[in-house]
């Protein structure tokens, strides 16, 4: 066990309309009875400002799902890390597998985005994870360690950041790796971070993500070096998100 306070971060992806703020309010109410766990919700950009006001003074932090590496400029449709900071965000997810696969984001792009998040004074949640073909070819450790090396910028050596291990084949599929498979990757991630950053590497939270649900959260959260969860689908419903948060507390 790493002994770090666990973080449960909800990634709403391209889901949520104004009416979803009701779910957020229910999460805030439910989270009042929880201690010993950090919580965050990453809404779509259209809800970000309203979500920021709703979450203000609550125990749930606001997070972004992505950002541009530059601070401002002619980048139509993009949002910068400083803009996330401006509305009170604490975290920004970078390198989610959907961004890597659908927007061609390389490790170098992810690293630049993570640097931008640090520049803005926020905490990047840097995602890594293998595809099913890579797992079947026994390349999981090779792929994930290479993503980690390429996606975590040098500047992170003195800053707070989070790594999320998300096997691509487990995201939104209802399939999860065995606890032994999760333990193997998280041990490798911890070792790699300690090798690169020394004692600082022991302070980095390693989240597991991919079909985390109320009924499997407790088991996944008990795996050594699992310091929380990045939750997609189950973070859209307050009851499910709170049940996962309780399992991590
Ligand atoms: C995710 O997309 O980060 C994720 C973990 O999704 P889900 O929980 O729906 O598998």
PDB file of N, CA and C in Angstrom, residues 42-43 45 63-72 75-86 89-96 99 103 105-106 108-126:
ATOM      1  N   UNK A  42     -14.940  15.975 -13.837  1.00  0.00           N
ATOM      2  CA  UNK A  42     -14.458  16.635 -15.062  1.00  0.00           C
ATOM      3  C   UNK A  42     -15.620  16.690 -16.051  1.00  0.00           C
ATOM      4  N   UNK A  43     -16.346  17.800 -16.077  1.00  0.00           N
ATOM      5  CA  UNK A  43     -17.515  17.907 -16.961  1.00  0.00           C
ATOM      6  C   UNK A  43     -17.094  18.314 -18.368  1.00  0.00           C
ATOM      7  N   UNK A  45     -16.798  20.883 -21.540  1.00  0.00           N
ATOM      8  CA  UNK A  45     -16.443  22.310 -21.490  1.00  0.00           C
ATOM      9  C   UNK A  45     -17.669  23.213 -21.390  1.00  0.00           C
ATOM     10  N   UNK A  63     -12.404  19.466 -12.591  1.00  0.00           N
ATOM     11  CA  UNK A  63     -11.293  19.078 -13.465  1.00  0.00           C
ATOM     12  C   UNK A  63     -11.673  19.278 -14.918  1.00  0.00           C
ATOM     13  N   UNK A  64     -10.671  19.459 -15.772  1.00  0.00           N
ATOM     14  CA  UNK A  64     -10.894  19.526 -17.209  1.00  0.00           C
ATOM     15  C   UNK A  64     -10.591  18.175 -17.829  1.00  0.00           C
ATOM     16  N   UNK A  65     -11.149  17.925 -19.012  1.00  0.00           N
ATOM     17  CA  UNK A  65     -10.929  16.635 -19.680  1.00  0.00           C
ATOM     18  C   UNK A  65      -9.736  16.661 -20.629  1.00  0.00           C
ATOM     19  N   UNK A  66      -9.265  17.879 -20.933  1.00  0.00           N
ATOM     20  CA  UNK A  66      -8.186  18.042 -21.912  1.00  0.00           C
ATOM     21  C   UNK A  66      -7.817  19.518 -21.901  1.00  0.00           C
ATOM     22  N   UNK A  67      -6.683  19.862 -22.488  1.00  0.00           N
ATOM     23  CA  UNK A  67      -6.354  21.276 -22.677  1.00  0.00           C
ATOM     24  C   UNK A  67      -5.393  21.407 -23.845  1.00  0.00           C
ATOM     25  N   UNK A  68      -5.244  22.629 -24.313  1.00  0.00           N
ATOM     26  CA  UNK A  68      -4.233  22.933 -25.337  1.00  0.00           C
ATOM     27  C   UNK A  68      -2.923  23.222 -24.614  1.00  0.00           C
ATOM     28  N   UNK A  69      -1.811  23.039 -25.320  1.00  0.00           N
ATOM     29  CA  UNK A  69      -0.507  23.279 -24.681  1.00  0.00           C
ATOM     30  C   UNK A  69      -0.181  24.767 -24.564  1.00  0.00           C
ATOM     31  N   UNK A  70      -0.794  25.590 -25.437  1.00  0.00           N
ATOM     32  CA  UNK A  70      -0.523  27.033 -25.373  1.00  0.00           C
ATOM     33  C   UNK A  70      -1.475  27.697 -24.394  1.00  0.00           C
ATOM     34  N   UNK A  71      -1.086  28.914 -23.975  1.00  0.00           N
ATOM     35  CA  UNK A  71      -1.914  29.630 -22.989  1.00  0.00           C
ATOM     36  C   UNK A  71      -3.122  30.312 -23.651  1.00  0.00           C
ATOM     37  N   UNK A  72      -2.880  30.977 -24.780  1.00  0.00           N
ATOM     38  CA  UNK A  72      -3.950  31.654 -25.531  1.00  0.00           C
ATOM     39  C   UNK A  72      -3.562  31.597 -27.007  1.00  0.00           C
ATOM     40  N   UNK A  75      -6.614  29.065 -31.711  1.00  0.00           N
ATOM     41  CA  UNK A  75      -6.782  27.612 -31.653  1.00  0.00           C
ATOM     42  C   UNK A  75      -8.271  27.333 -31.461  1.00  0.00           C
ATOM     43  N   UNK A  76      -9.016  27.490 -32.548  1.00  0.00           N
ATOM     44  CA  UNK A  76     -10.472  27.400 -32.491  1.00  0.00           C
ATOM     45  C   UNK A  76     -10.941  26.098 -31.836  1.00  0.00           C
ATOM     46  N   UNK A  77     -11.810  26.248 -30.869  1.00  0.00           N
ATOM     47  CA  UNK A  77     -12.397  25.073 -30.210  1.00  0.00           C
ATOM     48  C   UNK A  77     -11.609  24.578 -29.021  1.00  0.00           C
ATOM     49  N   UNK A  78     -10.405  25.092 -28.837  1.00  0.00           N
ATOM     50  CA  UNK A  78      -9.568  24.586 -27.742  1.00  0.00           C
ATOM     51  C   UNK A  78      -9.716  25.414 -26.458  1.00  0.00           C
ATOM     52  N   UNK A  79      -9.280  24.827 -25.376  1.00  0.00           N
ATOM     53  CA  UNK A  79      -9.317  25.464 -24.055  1.00  0.00           C
ATOM     54  C   UNK A  79      -7.931  25.282 -23.442  1.00  0.00           C
ATOM     55  N   UNK A  80      -7.385  26.344 -22.861  1.00  0.00           N
ATOM     56  CA  UNK A  80      -6.033  26.220 -22.290  1.00  0.00           C
ATOM     57  C   UNK A  80      -6.081  25.831 -20.811  1.00  0.00           C
ATOM     58  N   UNK A  81      -4.938  25.394 -20.322  1.00  0.00           N
ATOM     59  CA  UNK A  81      -4.837  25.031 -18.901  1.00  0.00           C
ATOM     60  C   UNK A  81      -5.103  26.261 -18.034  1.00  0.00           C
ATOM     61  N   UNK A  82      -4.616  27.426 -18.498  1.00  0.00           N
ATOM     62  CA  UNK A  82      -4.850  28.656 -17.719  1.00  0.00           C
ATOM     63  C   UNK A  82      -6.349  28.981 -17.656  1.00  0.00           C
ATOM     64  N   UNK A  83      -7.088  28.629 -18.722  1.00  0.00           N
ATOM     65  CA  UNK A  83      -8.546  28.864 -18.702  1.00  0.00           C
ATOM     66  C   UNK A  83      -9.220  27.954 -17.674  1.00  0.00           C
ATOM     67  N   UNK A  84      -8.725  26.719 -17.575  1.00  0.00           N
ATOM     68  CA  UNK A  84      -9.248  25.819 -16.535  1.00  0.00           C
ATOM     69  C   UNK A  84      -8.942  26.387 -15.151  1.00  0.00           C
ATOM     70  N   UNK A  85      -7.725  26.911 -15.001  1.00  0.00           N
ATOM     71  CA  UNK A  85      -7.354  27.502 -13.701  1.00  0.00           C
ATOM     72  C   UNK A  85      -8.254  28.694 -13.395  1.00  0.00           C
ATOM     73  N   UNK A  86      -8.573  29.461 -14.439  1.00  0.00           N
ATOM     74  CA  UNK A  86      -9.369  30.680 -14.290  1.00  0.00           C
ATOM     75  C   UNK A  86     -10.769  30.397 -13.715  1.00  0.00           C
ATOM     76  N   UNK A  89     -10.551  25.228 -11.641  1.00  0.00           N
ATOM     77  CA  UNK A  89     -10.234  23.791 -11.735  1.00  0.00           C
ATOM     78  C   UNK A  89      -8.968  23.470 -10.958  1.00  0.00           C
ATOM     79  N   UNK A  90      -8.874  22.211 -10.550  1.00  0.00           N
ATOM     80  CA  UNK A  90      -7.685  21.749  -9.835  1.00  0.00           C
ATOM     81  C   UNK A  90      -6.903  20.743 -10.678  1.00  0.00           C
ATOM     82  N   UNK A  91      -7.627  19.967 -11.471  1.00  0.00           N
ATOM     83  CA  UNK A  91      -7.011  18.909 -12.271  1.00  0.00           C
ATOM     84  C   UNK A  91      -7.334  19.103 -13.758  1.00  0.00           C
ATOM     85  N   UNK A  92      -6.493  18.581 -14.617  1.00  0.00           N
ATOM     86  CA  UNK A  92      -6.835  18.442 -16.042  1.00  0.00           C
ATOM     87  C   UNK A  92      -6.346  17.066 -16.502  1.00  0.00           C
ATOM     88  N   UNK A  93      -7.255  16.296 -17.088  1.00  0.00           N
ATOM     89  CA  UNK A  93      -6.876  14.996 -17.665  1.00  0.00           C
ATOM     90  C   UNK A  93      -6.123  15.263 -18.970  1.00  0.00           C
ATOM     91  N   UNK A  94      -5.013  14.586 -19.181  1.00  0.00           N
ATOM     92  CA  UNK A  94      -4.319  14.669 -20.472  1.00  0.00           C
ATOM     93  C   UNK A  94      -3.970  13.259 -20.936  1.00  0.00           C
ATOM     94  N   UNK A  95      -4.012  13.074 -22.246  1.00  0.00           N
ATOM     95  CA  UNK A  95      -3.614  11.783 -22.817  1.00  0.00           C
ATOM     96  C   UNK A  95      -4.618  10.669 -22.633  1.00  0.00           C
ATOM     97  N   UNK A  96      -5.901  11.022 -22.432  1.00  0.00           N
ATOM     98  CA  UNK A  96      -6.918   9.965 -22.366  1.00  0.00           C
ATOM     99  C   UNK A  96      -6.845   9.162 -23.665  1.00  0.00           C
ATOM    100  N   UNK A  99      -8.510  10.542 -26.665  1.00  0.00           N
ATOM    101  CA  UNK A  99      -7.774  11.639 -27.318  1.00  0.00           C
ATOM    102  C   UNK A  99      -6.609  11.067 -28.137  1.00  0.00           C
ATOM    103  N   UNK A 103      -7.783  11.664 -31.789  1.00  0.00           N
ATOM    104  CA  UNK A 103      -7.209  12.971 -32.123  1.00  0.00           C
ATOM    105  C   UNK A 103      -5.700  12.864 -32.370  1.00  0.00           C
ATOM    106  N   UNK A 105      -3.174  12.034 -30.615  1.00  0.00           N
ATOM    107  CA  UNK A 105      -2.228  12.613 -29.646  1.00  0.00           C
ATOM    108  C   UNK A 105      -1.092  11.634 -29.331  1.00  0.00           C
ATOM    109  N   UNK A 106       0.112  12.087 -29.576  1.00  0.00           N
ATOM    110  CA  UNK A 106       1.302  11.270 -29.287  1.00  0.00           C
ATOM    111  C   UNK A 106       1.758  11.527 -27.849  1.00  0.00           C
ATOM    112  N   UNK A 108       4.477  12.883 -27.058  1.00  0.00           N
ATOM    113  CA  UNK A 108       5.073  14.229 -27.034  1.00  0.00           C
ATOM    114  C   UNK A 108       3.984  15.298 -26.843  1.00  0.00           C
ATOM    115  N   UNK A 109       2.854  15.111 -27.515  1.00  0.00           N
ATOM    116  CA  UNK A 109       1.733  16.058 -27.361  1.00  0.00           C
ATOM    117  C   UNK A 109       1.213  16.004 -25.922  1.00  0.00           C
ATOM    118  N   UNK A 110       1.067  14.787 -25.416  1.00  0.00           N
ATOM    119  CA  UNK A 110       0.550  14.619 -24.048  1.00  0.00           C
ATOM    120  C   UNK A 110       1.509  15.267 -23.039  1.00  0.00           C
ATOM    121  N   UNK A 111       2.795  15.081 -23.261  1.00  0.00           N
ATOM    122  CA  UNK A 111       3.797  15.666 -22.372  1.00  0.00           C
ATOM    123  C   UNK A 111       3.718  17.201 -22.404  1.00  0.00           C
ATOM    124  N   UNK A 112       3.532  17.768 -23.596  1.00  0.00           N
ATOM    125  CA  UNK A 112       3.421  19.234 -23.718  1.00  0.00           C
ATOM    126  C   UNK A 112       2.169  19.730 -22.996  1.00  0.00           C
ATOM    127  N   UNK A 113       1.089  18.974 -23.100  1.00  0.00           N
ATOM    128  CA  UNK A 113      -0.148  19.357 -22.411  1.00  0.00           C
ATOM    129  C   UNK A 113       0.038  19.248 -20.892  1.00  0.00           C
ATOM    130  N   UNK A 114       0.703  18.188 -20.455  1.00  0.00           N
ATOM    131  CA  UNK A 114       0.949  18.026 -19.007  1.00  0.00           C
ATOM    132  C   UNK A 114       1.815  19.185 -18.503  1.00  0.00           C
ATOM    133  N   UNK A 115       2.801  19.598 -19.287  1.00  0.00           N
ATOM    134  CA  UNK A 115       3.641  20.747 -18.908  1.00  0.00           C
ATOM    135  C   UNK A 115       2.778  22.008 -18.784  1.00  0.00           C
ATOM    136  N   UNK A 116       1.833  22.163 -19.715  1.00  0.00           N
ATOM    137  CA  UNK A 116       0.956  23.335 -19.679  1.00  0.00           C
ATOM    138  C   UNK A 116       0.107  23.336 -18.405  1.00  0.00           C
ATOM    139  N   UNK A 117      -0.368  22.166 -18.027  1.00  0.00           N
ATOM    140  CA  UNK A 117      -1.188  22.056 -16.804  1.00  0.00           C
ATOM    141  C   UNK A 117      -0.355  22.465 -15.585  1.00  0.00           C
ATOM    142  N   UNK A 118       0.890  21.998 -15.560  1.00  0.00           N
ATOM    143  CA  UNK A 118       1.786  22.365 -14.449  1.00  0.00           C
ATOM    144  C   UNK A 118       2.086  23.868 -14.480  1.00  0.00           C
ATOM    145  N   UNK A 119       2.298  24.406 -15.675  1.00  0.00           N
ATOM    146  CA  UNK A 119       2.570  25.844 -15.838  1.00  0.00           C
ATOM    147  C   UNK A 119       1.417  26.673 -15.264  1.00  0.00           C
ATOM    148  N   UNK A 120       0.193  26.161 -15.422  1.00  0.00           N
ATOM    149  CA  UNK A 120      -0.998  26.870 -14.932  1.00  0.00           C
ATOM    150  C   UNK A 120      -1.215  26.654 -13.435  1.00  0.00           C
ATOM    151  N   UNK A 121      -0.350  25.860 -12.816  1.00  0.00           N
ATOM    152  CA  UNK A 121      -0.469  25.627 -11.374  1.00  0.00           C
ATOM    153  C   UNK A 121      -1.483  24.553 -11.017  1.00  0.00           C
ATOM    154  N   UNK A 122      -1.872  23.739 -11.994  1.00  0.00           N
ATOM    155  CA  UNK A 122      -2.856  22.678 -11.760  1.00  0.00           C
ATOM    156  C   UNK A 122      -2.171  21.307 -11.792  1.00  0.00           C
ATOM    157  N   UNK A 123      -2.946  20.293 -11.491  1.00  0.00           N
ATOM    158  CA  UNK A 123      -2.410  18.924 -11.424  1.00  0.00           C
ATOM    159  C   UNK A 123      -2.859  18.122 -12.644  1.00  0.00           C
ATOM    160  N   UNK A 124      -1.925  17.684 -13.475  1.00  0.00           N
ATOM    161  CA  UNK A 124      -2.339  16.844 -14.609  1.00  0.00           C
ATOM    162  C   UNK A 124      -2.646  15.417 -14.165  1.00  0.00           C
ATOM    163  N   UNK A 125      -3.672  14.842 -14.758  1.00  0.00           N
ATOM    164  CA  UNK A 125      -3.944  13.403 -14.613  1.00  0.00           C
ATOM    165  C   UNK A 125      -3.535  12.804 -15.953  1.00  0.00           C
ATOM    166  N   UNK A 126      -2.377  12.157 -15.971  1.00  0.00           N
ATOM    167  CA  UNK A 126      -1.765  11.700 -17.219  1.00  0.00           C
ATOM    168  C   UNK A 126      -2.154  10.235 -17.453  1.00  0.00           C
TER     169      UNK A 126
END
